Amino acid sequence: MPKAILITGATSGFGEATARRFAAEGHRVIITGRRKERLEALRQELEGLHGTLDAHDRVHALHFDVRDHDAVVHAIAALPQAWSTIDVLVNNAGLAAGLDPIQDGNLEDWERMLDTNVKGLLYVTRAVIPGMIARKAGHIINIGSTAGKEVYPKGNVYCASKHAVDALTKAFRQDLLPYGIKVSQIAPGMAETEFSVVRFHGDETRAKQVYQGLQPLRPEDIAELVHYVTTLPAHVCVNDLVVTPTAQANSTTVFRG
Ligand code: NDP
Ligand code: 8X3
């Protein structure tokens, strides 16, 4: 039975790979993000896949900034009837901005991270939850981080935002328990996406250095895990899944060969 999966941040990295993974399995995907042209390209690609569903039943694109509460509410409320039942919400949109000691932190970077990673995740979840509660079914998957499990030097506000995701995942789980809604967190370590390019404000050379001498996780690895947690029987819920490259033990212990 095809499920409908709403993925925030599907224009790049984990979100894009997750959209491909679910679409390849014949599921229906709602792809979201700010970069319209990327959403459109992905929509066309996924519509072109072979499958039993009609092309326009396979993928739906929503263009909004998760930090804009009105835009989030409007986008979810305006979903066409055929797309209004969301079985799985993947709260993936997020970023790190900067890597500075707290005393040198840039306020704009701090606001971006907290507004996106914490408030944006809350806005989207709040808009999607009522349908899941009414149906007494659904699955919310939050993309946390090893940065939500421990703090590393200069990680300060990014780590705080991902600790918030960790806390919210546990809180959602408790509050949504009576409704049979599953809540899972996937907390990855180092993965090569556009993440470090964004963190270093477009400095691609510095971004590449982060992954030098080790095999980082790939977006497809995370997509595989997101897909996996949705395949388990109704009575089984993965609460938390921490995943790192084999060469990474934790945020500060990495083996570079
Ligand atoms: P990418 O930069 O490749 O992708 C980030 C995605 O988030 C993009 O699709 C972007 O879309 C979207 N996004 C960012 N800000 C907003 C916004 N304000 N509104 C809507 N969408 C937004 O990074 P990753 O795929 O690596 O990151 C995905 C998640 O995984 C993030 O939450 C990140 O913190 C987390 N993570 C990443 C790790 C890594 O090492 N890469 C490890 C652990 C966790 P657009 O710009 O089009 O809006
Ligand atoms: C991304 C992984 O190590 O840059 O969440 O914090 S890390």
PDB file of C-alpha atoms and ligand atoms in Angstrom:
ATOM      1  CA  MET A   1       0.000   0.000   0.000  1.00  0.00           C
ATOM      2  CA  PRO A   2       1.672   3.283  -1.026  1.00  0.00           C
ATOM      3  CA  LYS A   3       2.223   5.786   1.764  1.00  0.00           C
ATOM      4  CA  ALA A   4       2.384   9.579   1.451  1.00  0.00           C
ATOM      5  CA  ILE A   5       5.644  11.000   2.818  1.00  0.00           C
ATOM      6  CA  LEU A   6       6.219  14.715   3.385  1.00  0.00           C
ATOM      7  CA  ILE A   7       9.928  15.549   3.444  1.00  0.00           C
ATOM      8  CA  THR A   8      11.210  18.982   4.461  1.00  0.00           C
ATOM      9  CA  GLY A   9      14.438  20.043   2.785  1.00  0.00           C
ATOM     10  CA  ALA A  10      14.118  17.762  -0.250  1.00  0.00           C
ATOM     11  CA  THR A  11      16.181  19.983  -2.557  1.00  0.00           C
ATOM     12  CA  SER A  12      19.518  18.573  -1.400  1.00  0.00           C
ATOM     13  CA  GLY A  13      21.354  15.993   0.703  1.00  0.00           C
ATOM     14  CA  PHE A  14      19.403  13.642   2.963  1.00  0.00           C
ATOM     15  CA  GLY A  15      15.988  15.006   1.994  1.00  0.00           C
ATOM     16  CA  GLU A  16      16.549  14.637  -1.731  1.00  0.00           C
ATOM     17  CA  ALA A  17      17.925  11.101  -1.316  1.00  0.00           C
ATOM     18  CA  THR A  18      14.975  10.209   0.926  1.00  0.00           C
ATOM     19  CA  ALA A  19      12.499  11.448  -1.686  1.00  0.00           C
ATOM     20  CA  ARG A  20      14.205   9.271  -4.306  1.00  0.00           C
ATOM     21  CA  ARG A  21      14.265   6.261  -1.968  1.00  0.00           C
ATOM     22  CA  PHE A  22      10.550   6.394  -1.171  1.00  0.00           C
ATOM     23  CA  ALA A  23       9.536   7.214  -4.754  1.00  0.00           C
ATOM     24  CA  ALA A  24      11.566   4.254  -6.016  1.00  0.00           C
ATOM     25  CA  GLU A  25       9.527   2.007  -3.693  1.00  0.00           C
ATOM     26  CA  GLY A  26       6.295   3.298  -5.242  1.00  0.00           C
ATOM     27  CA  HIS A  27       5.377   5.641  -2.405  1.00  0.00           C
ATOM     28  CA  ARG A  28       3.900   9.132  -2.865  1.00  0.00           C
ATOM     29  CA  VAL A  29       6.232  11.952  -1.894  1.00  0.00           C
ATOM     30  CA  ILE A  30       5.573  15.580  -1.001  1.00  0.00           C
ATOM     31  CA  ILE A  31       8.859  17.360  -1.586  1.00  0.00           C
ATOM     32  CA  THR A  32       9.458  20.751   0.029  1.00  0.00           C
ATOM     33  CA  GLY A  33      12.142  23.415   0.198  1.00  0.00           C
ATOM     34  CA  ARG A  34      12.912  27.010  -0.730  1.00  0.00           C
ATOM     35  CA  ARG A  35      14.746  26.422  -4.023  1.00  0.00           C
ATOM     36  CA  LYS A  36      11.883  26.209  -6.500  1.00  0.00           C
ATOM     37  CA  GLU A  37      13.906  25.210  -9.552  1.00  0.00           C
ATOM     38  CA  ARG A  38      15.446  22.249  -7.706  1.00  0.00           C
ATOM     39  CA  LEU A  39      12.032  21.139  -6.476  1.00  0.00           C
ATOM     40  CA  GLU A  40      10.716  21.333 -10.015  1.00  0.00           C
ATOM     41  CA  ALA A  41      13.648  19.298 -11.409  1.00  0.00           C
ATOM     42  CA  LEU A  42      13.172  16.624  -8.739  1.00  0.00           C
ATOM     43  CA  ARG A  43       9.415  16.585  -9.295  1.00  0.00           C
ATOM     44  CA  GLN A  44       9.949  15.928 -13.009  1.00  0.00           C
ATOM     45  CA  GLU A  45      12.542  13.234 -12.310  1.00  0.00           C
ATOM     46  CA  LEU A  46      10.303  11.388  -9.847  1.00  0.00           C
ATOM     47  CA  GLU A  47       7.255  11.719 -12.079  1.00  0.00           C
ATOM     48  CA  GLY A  48       9.289  10.021 -14.793  1.00  0.00           C
ATOM     49  CA  LEU A  49       9.856   6.867 -12.714  1.00  0.00           C
ATOM     50  CA  HIS A  50       8.051   3.733 -13.769  1.00  0.00           C
ATOM     51  CA  GLY A  51       5.396   2.531 -11.356  1.00  0.00           C
ATOM     52  CA  THR A  52       1.780   1.721 -10.850  1.00  0.00           C
ATOM     53  CA  LEU A  53       0.736   5.254  -9.849  1.00  0.00           C
ATOM     54  CA  ASP A  54      -0.031   7.979 -12.386  1.00  0.00           C
ATOM     55  CA  ALA A  55       2.817  10.502 -12.665  1.00  0.00           C
ATOM     56  CA  HIS A  56       0.900  13.324 -10.919  1.00  0.00           C
ATOM     57  CA  ASP A  57      -0.058  10.963  -8.061  1.00  0.00           C
ATOM     58  CA  ARG A  58       3.592  10.165  -7.383  1.00  0.00           C
ATOM     59  CA  VAL A  59       4.993  13.517  -6.379  1.00  0.00           C
ATOM     60  CA  HIS A  60       3.755  16.885  -5.187  1.00  0.00           C
ATOM     61  CA  ALA A  61       6.025  19.885  -4.631  1.00  0.00           C
ATOM     62  CA  LEU A  62       5.499  22.540  -1.935  1.00  0.00           C
ATOM     63  CA  HIS A  63       7.605  25.646  -1.887  1.00  0.00           C
ATOM     64  CA  PHE A  64       8.032  27.298   1.522  1.00  0.00           C
ATOM     65  CA  ASP A  65      10.527  28.435   4.124  1.00  0.00           C
ATOM     66  CA  VAL A  66      10.048  26.433   7.329  1.00  0.00           C
ATOM     67  CA  ARG A  67      10.831  29.603   9.322  1.00  0.00           C
ATOM     68  CA  ASP A  68       7.738  31.337   7.952  1.00  0.00           C
ATOM     69  CA  HIS A  69       4.856  30.127  10.122  1.00  0.00           C
ATOM     70  CA  ASP A  70       2.109  31.543   7.892  1.00  0.00           C
ATOM     71  CA  ALA A  71       3.685  29.985   4.799  1.00  0.00           C
ATOM     72  CA  VAL A  72       3.946  26.592   6.518  1.00  0.00           C
ATOM     73  CA  VAL A  73       0.332  26.642   7.702  1.00  0.00           C
ATOM     74  CA  HIS A  74      -0.922  27.804   4.322  1.00  0.00           C
ATOM     75  CA  ALA A  75       1.083  25.213   2.358  1.00  0.00           C
ATOM     76  CA  ILE A  76      -0.169  22.297   4.459  1.00  0.00           C
ATOM     77  CA  ALA A  77      -3.776  23.564   4.569  1.00  0.00           C
ATOM     78  CA  ALA A  78      -3.810  24.121   0.813  1.00  0.00           C
ATOM     79  CA  LEU A  79      -2.726  20.573  -0.066  1.00  0.00           C
ATOM     80  CA  PRO A  80      -5.139  19.122  -2.632  1.00  0.00           C
ATOM     81  CA  GLN A  81      -7.532  16.520  -1.218  1.00  0.00           C
ATOM     82  CA  ALA A  82      -5.598  13.688  -2.869  1.00  0.00           C
ATOM     83  CA  TRP A  83      -2.468  14.734  -0.960  1.00  0.00           C
ATOM     84  CA  SER A  84      -3.980  15.769   2.355  1.00  0.00           C
ATOM     85  CA  THR A  85      -3.342  12.469   4.156  1.00  0.00           C
ATOM     86  CA  ILE A  86       0.274  12.510   5.283  1.00  0.00           C
ATOM     87  CA  ASP A  87       1.402   9.121   6.583  1.00  0.00           C
ATOM     88  CA  VAL A  88       5.039  10.005   7.291  1.00  0.00           C
ATOM     89  CA  LEU A  89       6.568  13.395   8.077  1.00  0.00           C
ATOM     90  CA  VAL A  90      10.334  13.628   7.744  1.00  0.00           C
ATOM     91  CA  ASN A  91      11.550  16.746   9.560  1.00  0.00           C
ATOM     92  CA  ASN A  92      14.864  17.093   7.781  1.00  0.00           C
ATOM     93  CA  ALA A  93      15.271  20.771   6.774  1.00  0.00           C
ATOM     94  CA  GLY A  94      18.101  22.265   8.770  1.00  0.00           C
ATOM     95  CA  LEU A  95      21.555  23.690   8.758  1.00  0.00           C
ATOM     96  CA  ALA A  96      24.645  24.728  10.632  1.00  0.00           C
ATOM     97  CA  ALA A  97      25.851  28.289  10.076  1.00  0.00           C
ATOM     98  CA  GLY A  98      29.373  29.081  11.193  1.00  0.00           C
ATOM     99  CA  LEU A  99      31.841  27.287  13.459  1.00  0.00           C
ATOM    100  CA  ASP A 100      32.957  29.924  15.925  1.00  0.00           C
ATOM    101  CA  PRO A 101      33.640  30.051  19.652  1.00  0.00           C
ATOM    102  CA  ILE A 102      30.644  31.408  21.514  1.00  0.00           C
ATOM    103  CA  GLN A 103      32.327  34.762  22.194  1.00  0.00           C
ATOM    104  CA  ASP A 104      32.718  35.367  18.437  1.00  0.00           C
ATOM    105  CA  GLY A 105      29.330  34.005  17.414  1.00  0.00           C
ATOM    106  CA  ASN A 106      27.416  35.748  14.676  1.00  0.00           C
ATOM    107  CA  LEU A 107      23.865  36.597  15.772  1.00  0.00           C
ATOM    108  CA  GLU A 108      22.478  36.141  12.282  1.00  0.00           C
ATOM    109  CA  ASP A 109      23.916  32.600  12.164  1.00  0.00           C
ATOM    110  CA  TRP A 110      22.406  31.837  15.565  1.00  0.00           C
ATOM    111  CA  GLU A 111      18.942  33.058  14.527  1.00  0.00           C
ATOM    112  CA  ARG A 112      19.066  31.063  11.273  1.00  0.00           C
ATOM    113  CA  MET A 113      19.934  27.829  13.057  1.00  0.00           C
ATOM    114  CA  LEU A 114      17.422  28.182  15.874  1.00  0.00           C
ATOM    115  CA  ASP A 115      14.643  29.442  13.606  1.00  0.00           C
ATOM    116  CA  THR A 116      15.144  26.627  11.086  1.00  0.00           C
ATOM    117  CA  ASN A 117      16.229  23.635  13.141  1.00  0.00           C
ATOM    118  CA  VAL A 118      13.940  24.176  16.122  1.00  0.00           C
ATOM    119  CA  LYS A 119      11.086  26.561  15.322  1.00  0.00           C
ATOM    120  CA  GLY A 120      10.729  25.416  11.697  1.00  0.00           C
ATOM    121  CA  LEU A 121      10.517  21.785  12.798  1.00  0.00           C
ATOM    122  CA  LEU A 122       7.842  22.762  15.329  1.00  0.00           C
ATOM    123  CA  TYR A 123       5.814  24.776  12.811  1.00  0.00           C
ATOM    124  CA  VAL A 124       5.710  21.944  10.270  1.00  0.00           C
ATOM    125  CA  THR A 125       4.953  19.298  12.879  1.00  0.00           C
ATOM    126  CA  ARG A 126       2.157  21.380  14.434  1.00  0.00           C
ATOM    127  CA  ALA A 127       0.554  21.767  11.005  1.00  0.00           C
ATOM    128  CA  VAL A 128       0.740  18.058  10.154  1.00  0.00           C
ATOM    129  CA  ILE A 129      -0.169  16.501  13.525  1.00  0.00           C
ATOM    130  CA  PRO A 130      -3.960  17.171  13.517  1.00  0.00           C
ATOM    131  CA  GLY A 131      -4.511  14.863  10.529  1.00  0.00           C
ATOM    132  CA  MET A 132      -2.428  12.116  12.137  1.00  0.00           C
ATOM    133  CA  ILE A 133      -4.341  12.481  15.416  1.00  0.00           C
ATOM    134  CA  ALA A 134      -7.698  12.327  13.628  1.00  0.00           C
ATOM    135  CA  ARG A 135      -6.628   9.125  11.861  1.00  0.00           C
ATOM    136  CA  LYS A 136      -4.839   7.763  14.942  1.00  0.00           C
ATOM    137  CA  ALA A 137      -1.931   6.861  12.693  1.00  0.00           C
ATOM    138  CA  GLY A 138       1.254   8.378  11.383  1.00  0.00           C
ATOM    139  CA  HIS A 139       5.001   8.496  11.744  1.00  0.00           C
ATOM    140  CA  ILE A 140       7.155  11.535  12.461  1.00  0.00           C
ATOM    141  CA  ILE A 141      10.870  11.137  11.777  1.00  0.00           C
ATOM    142  CA  ASN A 142      13.142  13.898  13.023  1.00  0.00           C
ATOM    143  CA  ILE A 143      16.643  14.229  11.626  1.00  0.00           C
ATOM    144  CA  GLY A 144      18.760  15.042  14.666  1.00  0.00           C
ATOM    145  CA  SER A 145      22.525  14.720  14.830  1.00  0.00           C
ATOM    146  CA  THR A 146      25.385  13.427  16.912  1.00  0.00           C
ATOM    147  CA  ALA A 147      25.566  17.167  17.698  1.00  0.00           C
ATOM    148  CA  GLY A 148      22.316  16.605  19.589  1.00  0.00           C
ATOM    149  CA  LYS A 149      23.963  13.976  21.752  1.00  0.00           C
ATOM    150  CA  GLU A 150      27.135  15.786  22.753  1.00  0.00           C
ATOM    151  CA  VAL A 151      28.730  19.194  22.371  1.00  0.00           C
ATOM    152  CA  TYR A 152      31.955  19.841  20.483  1.00  0.00           C
ATOM    153  CA  PRO A 153      34.196  22.915  20.459  1.00  0.00           C
ATOM    154  CA  LYS A 154      32.695  25.791  18.433  1.00  0.00           C
ATOM    155  CA  GLY A 155      29.547  23.735  17.811  1.00  0.00           C
ATOM    156  CA  ASN A 156      27.665  25.664  20.541  1.00  0.00           C
ATOM    157  CA  VAL A 157      24.411  26.924  18.960  1.00  0.00           C
ATOM    158  CA  TYR A 158      24.177  24.200  16.285  1.00  0.00           C
ATOM    159  CA  CYS A 159      24.641  21.590  19.037  1.00  0.00           C
ATOM    160  CA  ALA A 160      21.988  23.367  21.152  1.00  0.00           C
ATOM    161  CA  SER A 161      19.540  23.302  18.228  1.00  0.00           C
ATOM    162  CA  LYS A 162      20.082  19.574  17.712  1.00  0.00           C
ATOM    163  CA  HIS A 163      19.829  18.902  21.478  1.00  0.00           C
ATOM    164  CA  ALA A 164      16.439  20.611  21.143  1.00  0.00           C
ATOM    165  CA  VAL A 165      15.518  18.199  18.332  1.00  0.00           C
ATOM    166  CA  ASP A 166      16.572  15.316  20.600  1.00  0.00           C
ATOM    167  CA  ALA A 167      14.379  16.647  23.429  1.00  0.00           C
ATOM    168  CA  LEU A 168      11.429  17.380  21.150  1.00  0.00           C
ATOM    169  CA  THR A 169      11.569  13.884  19.661  1.00  0.00           C
ATOM    170  CA  LYS A 170      11.205  12.411  23.165  1.00  0.00           C
ATOM    171  CA  ALA A 171       8.469  14.924  24.006  1.00  0.00           C
ATOM    172  CA  PHE A 172       6.496  14.221  20.802  1.00  0.00           C
ATOM    173  CA  ARG A 173       6.756  10.522  21.541  1.00  0.00           C
ATOM    174  CA  GLN A 174       5.215  10.953  24.997  1.00  0.00           C
ATOM    175  CA  ASP A 175       2.446  13.338  23.939  1.00  0.00           C
ATOM    176  CA  LEU A 176       1.467  11.403  20.819  1.00  0.00           C
ATOM    177  CA  LEU A 177       1.531   7.982  22.474  1.00  0.00           C
ATOM    178  CA  PRO A 178      -2.284   7.784  22.959  1.00  0.00           C
ATOM    179  CA  TYR A 179      -2.812   8.307  19.223  1.00  0.00           C
ATOM    180  CA  GLY A 180      -0.651   5.468  17.952  1.00  0.00           C
ATOM    181  CA  ILE A 181       1.654   7.899  16.170  1.00  0.00           C
ATOM    182  CA  LYS A 182       5.250   6.714  15.883  1.00  0.00           C
ATOM    183  CA  VAL A 183       8.053   9.199  16.507  1.00  0.00           C
ATOM    184  CA  SER A 184      11.639   8.402  15.590  1.00  0.00           C
ATOM    185  CA  GLN A 185      14.888  10.294  15.550  1.00  0.00           C
ATOM    186  CA  ILE A 186      17.768   9.509  13.234  1.00  0.00           C
ATOM    187  CA  ALA A 187      20.937  11.158  14.492  1.00  0.00           C
ATOM    188  CA  PRO A 188      23.740  11.063  11.913  1.00  0.00           C
ATOM    189  CA  GLY A 189      27.389  11.916  12.310  1.00  0.00           C
ATOM    190  CA  MET A 190      29.553  13.228   9.478  1.00  0.00           C
ATOM    191  CA  ALA A 191      27.852  13.070   6.086  1.00  0.00           C
ATOM    192  CA  GLU A 192      28.942  14.761   2.897  1.00  0.00           C
ATOM    193  CA  THR A 193      26.088  16.834   1.506  1.00  0.00           C
ATOM    194  CA  GLU A 194      25.832  20.608   1.068  1.00  0.00           C
ATOM    195  CA  PHE A 195      25.855  20.844   4.875  1.00  0.00           C
ATOM    196  CA  SER A 196      29.472  22.007   5.286  1.00  0.00           C
ATOM    197  CA  VAL A 197      29.316  24.361   2.284  1.00  0.00           C
ATOM    198  CA  VAL A 198      26.341  26.034   3.986  1.00  0.00           C
ATOM    199  CA  ARG A 199      28.091  25.987   7.370  1.00  0.00           C
ATOM    200  CA  PHE A 200      31.146  27.730   5.920  1.00  0.00           C
ATOM    201  CA  HIS A 201      29.037  30.246   3.997  1.00  0.00           C
ATOM    202  CA  GLY A 202      29.918  28.859   0.551  1.00  0.00           C
ATOM    203  CA  ASP A 203      33.619  28.091   1.172  1.00  0.00           C
ATOM    204  CA  GLU A 204      33.855  24.781  -0.736  1.00  0.00           C
ATOM    205  CA  THR A 205      37.546  24.236   0.004  1.00  0.00           C
ATOM    206  CA  ARG A 206      36.983  24.440   3.746  1.00  0.00           C
ATOM    207  CA  ALA A 207      33.918  22.221   3.403  1.00  0.00           C
ATOM    208  CA  LYS A 208      35.937  19.498   1.598  1.00  0.00           C
ATOM    209  CA  GLN A 209      38.556  19.500   4.369  1.00  0.00           C
ATOM    210  CA  VAL A 210      35.945  18.308   6.896  1.00  0.00           C
ATOM    211  CA  TYR A 211      35.789  14.912   5.165  1.00  0.00           C
ATOM    212  CA  GLN A 212      39.443  14.523   4.235  1.00  0.00           C
ATOM    213  CA  GLY A 213      40.969  11.119   4.976  1.00  0.00           C
ATOM    214  CA  LEU A 214      37.735   9.313   5.829  1.00  0.00           C
ATOM    215  CA  GLN A 215      34.678   7.886   4.117  1.00  0.00           C
ATOM    216  CA  PRO A 216      31.768  10.023   5.346  1.00  0.00           C
ATOM    217  CA  LEU A 217      28.151   8.890   5.303  1.00  0.00           C
ATOM    218  CA  ARG A 218      26.341   9.421   2.002  1.00  0.00           C
ATOM    219  CA  PRO A 219      22.852  10.915   1.702  1.00  0.00           C
ATOM    220  CA  GLU A 220      21.666   7.506   0.460  1.00  0.00           C
ATOM    221  CA  ASP A 221      22.778   5.908   3.750  1.00  0.00           C
ATOM    222  CA  ILE A 222      20.461   8.167   5.712  1.00  0.00           C
ATOM    223  CA  ALA A 223      17.635   7.721   3.193  1.00  0.00           C
ATOM    224  CA  GLU A 224      17.985   3.959   3.656  1.00  0.00           C
ATOM    225  CA  LEU A 225      17.559   4.299   7.425  1.00  0.00           C
ATOM    226  CA  VAL A 226      14.603   6.665   7.127  1.00  0.00           C
ATOM    227  CA  HIS A 227      12.985   4.153   4.800  1.00  0.00           C
ATOM    228  CA  TYR A 228      13.887   1.240   7.084  1.00  0.00           C
ATOM    229  CA  VAL A 229      12.199   2.669  10.179  1.00  0.00           C
ATOM    230  CA  THR A 230       8.960   3.016   8.197  1.00  0.00           C
ATOM    231  CA  THR A 231       8.979  -0.642   7.159  1.00  0.00           C
ATOM    232  CA  LEU A 232       8.693  -2.140  10.654  1.00  0.00           C
ATOM    233  CA  PRO A 233       5.479  -3.729  11.924  1.00  0.00           C
ATOM    234  CA  ALA A 234       2.809  -1.455  13.444  1.00  0.00           C
ATOM    235  CA  HIS A 235       3.791  -2.475  17.000  1.00  0.00           C
ATOM    236  CA  VAL A 236       7.504  -1.600  16.548  1.00  0.00           C
ATOM    237  CA  CYS A 237       8.821   1.962  16.852  1.00  0.00           C
ATOM    238  CA  VAL A 238      12.482   2.932  16.532  1.00  0.00           C
ATOM    239  CA  ASN A 239      12.848   5.796  19.011  1.00  0.00           C
ATOM    240  CA  ASP A 240      16.405   6.807  18.302  1.00  0.00           C
ATOM    241  CA  LEU A 241      19.056   5.727  15.869  1.00  0.00           C
ATOM    242  CA  VAL A 242      22.591   7.143  16.035  1.00  0.00           C
ATOM    243  CA  VAL A 243      24.645   6.477  12.919  1.00  0.00           C
ATOM    244  CA  THR A 244      28.197   7.540  12.105  1.00  0.00           C
ATOM    245  CA  PRO A 245      30.814   6.678   9.506  1.00  0.00           C
ATOM    246  CA  THR A 246      32.814   3.623  10.556  1.00  0.00           C
ATOM    247  CA  ALA A 247      35.783   5.985  10.974  1.00  0.00           C
ATOM    248  CA  GLN A 248      33.919   8.210  13.467  1.00  0.00           C
ATOM    249  CA  ALA A 249      33.348   7.132  17.085  1.00  0.00           C
ATOM    250  CA  ASN A 250      31.763  10.400  18.228  1.00  0.00           C
ATOM    251  CA  SER A 251      31.796  14.130  17.452  1.00  0.00           C
ATOM    252  CA  THR A 252      35.447  14.566  18.385  1.00  0.00           C
ATOM    253  CA  THR A 253      36.990  11.135  17.764  1.00  0.00           C
ATOM    254  CA  VAL A 254      37.602  10.520  14.099  1.00  0.00           C
ATOM    255  CA  PHE A 255      40.188   8.267  12.431  1.00  0.00           C
ATOM    256  CA  ARG A 256      41.684   9.720   9.263  1.00  0.00           C
ATOM    257  CA  GLY A 257      43.791   7.232   7.332  1.00  0.00           C
TER     258      GLY A 257
HETATM  259  P1  NDP B   1      21.912  20.044   2.878  1.00  0.00           P
HETATM  260  O1  NDP B   1      22.423  21.427   3.053  1.00  0.00           O
HETATM  261  O2  NDP B   1      22.402  19.239   1.743  1.00  0.00           O
HETATM  262  O3  NDP B   1      20.304  20.072   2.832  1.00  0.00           O
HETATM  263  C1  NDP B   1      19.574  20.917   3.692  1.00  0.00           C
HETATM  264  C2  NDP B   1      18.127  20.972   3.218  1.00  0.00           C
HETATM  265  O4  NDP B   1      17.399  21.785   4.158  1.00  0.00           O
HETATM  266  C3  NDP B   1      17.984  21.620   1.853  1.00  0.00           C
HETATM  267  O5  NDP B   1      17.057  20.895   1.080  1.00  0.00           O
HETATM  268  C4  NDP B   1      17.428  23.001   2.170  1.00  0.00           C
HETATM  269  O6  NDP B   1      16.537  23.407   1.126  1.00  0.00           O
HETATM  270  C5  NDP B   1      16.633  22.729   3.440  1.00  0.00           C
HETATM  271  N1  NDP B   1      16.457  23.954   4.212  1.00  0.00           N
HETATM  272  C6  NDP B   1      17.407  24.678   4.865  1.00  0.00           C
HETATM  273  N2  NDP B   1      16.853  25.768   5.413  1.00  0.00           N
HETATM  274  C7  NDP B   1      15.532  25.741   5.091  1.00  0.00           C
HETATM  275  C8  NDP B   1      14.445  26.596   5.337  1.00  0.00           C
HETATM  276  N3  NDP B   1      14.582  27.734   6.054  1.00  0.00           N
HETATM  277  N4  NDP B   1      13.220  26.275   4.856  1.00  0.00           N
HETATM  278  C9  NDP B   1      13.048  25.139   4.126  1.00  0.00           C
HETATM  279  N5  NDP B   1      14.040  24.277   3.866  1.00  0.00           N
HETATM  280  C10 NDP B   1      15.269  24.591   4.329  1.00  0.00           C
HETATM  281  O7  NDP B   1      22.226  19.312   4.266  1.00  0.00           O
HETATM  282  P2  NDP B   1      21.907  17.837   4.825  1.00  0.00           P
HETATM  283  O8  NDP B   1      21.141  17.047   3.879  1.00  0.00           O
HETATM  284  O9  NDP B   1      23.173  17.305   5.345  1.00  0.00           O
HETATM  285  O10 NDP B   1      21.046  18.242   6.089  1.00  0.00           O
HETATM  286  C11 NDP B   1      19.746  17.760   6.345  1.00  0.00           C
HETATM  287  C12 NDP B   1      19.560  17.667   7.852  1.00  0.00           C
HETATM  288  O11 NDP B   1      20.485  16.749   8.392  1.00  0.00           O
HETATM  289  C13 NDP B   1      19.774  18.971   8.602  1.00  0.00           C
HETATM  290  O12 NDP B   1      18.789  19.076   9.608  1.00  0.00           O
HETATM  291  C14 NDP B   1      21.162  18.793   9.223  1.00  0.00           C
HETATM  292  O13 NDP B   1      21.312  19.551  10.395  1.00  0.00           O
HETATM  293  C15 NDP B   1      21.137  17.322   9.509  1.00  0.00           C
HETATM  294  N6  NDP B   1      22.416  16.640   9.675  1.00  0.00           N
HETATM  295  C16 NDP B   1      23.400  16.735   8.720  1.00  0.00           C
HETATM  296  C17 NDP B   1      24.591  16.050   8.900  1.00  0.00           C
HETATM  297  C18 NDP B   1      25.718  16.134   7.942  1.00  0.00           C
HETATM  298  O14 NDP B   1      26.872  15.892   8.350  1.00  0.00           O
HETATM  299  N7  NDP B   1      25.482  16.449   6.687  1.00  0.00           N
HETATM  300  C19 NDP B   1      24.784  15.177  10.068  1.00  0.00           C
HETATM  301  C20 NDP B   1      23.696  15.182  10.997  1.00  0.00           C
HETATM  302  C21 NDP B   1      22.558  15.865  10.788  1.00  0.00           C
HETATM  303  P3  NDP B   1      16.445  24.894   0.515  1.00  0.00           P
HETATM  304  O15 NDP B   1      17.787  25.530   0.703  1.00  0.00           O
HETATM  305  O16 NDP B   1      16.039  24.674  -0.911  1.00  0.00           O
HETATM  306  O17 NDP B   1      15.354  25.534   1.314  1.00  0.00           O
HETATM  307  C1  8X3 B   2      26.166  17.430  11.476  1.00  0.00           C
HETATM  308  C2  8X3 B   2      27.292  16.648  12.012  1.00  0.00           C
HETATM  309  O1  8X3 B   2      29.492  16.752  13.286  1.00  0.00           O
HETATM  310  O2  8X3 B   2      28.959  18.648  11.853  1.00  0.00           O
HETATM  311  O3  8X3 B   2      25.074  17.437  12.328  1.00  0.00           O
HETATM  312  O4  8X3 B   2      27.797  18.345  13.915  1.00  0.00           O
HETATM  313  S1  8X3 B   2      28.415  17.655  12.811  1.00  0.00           S
END
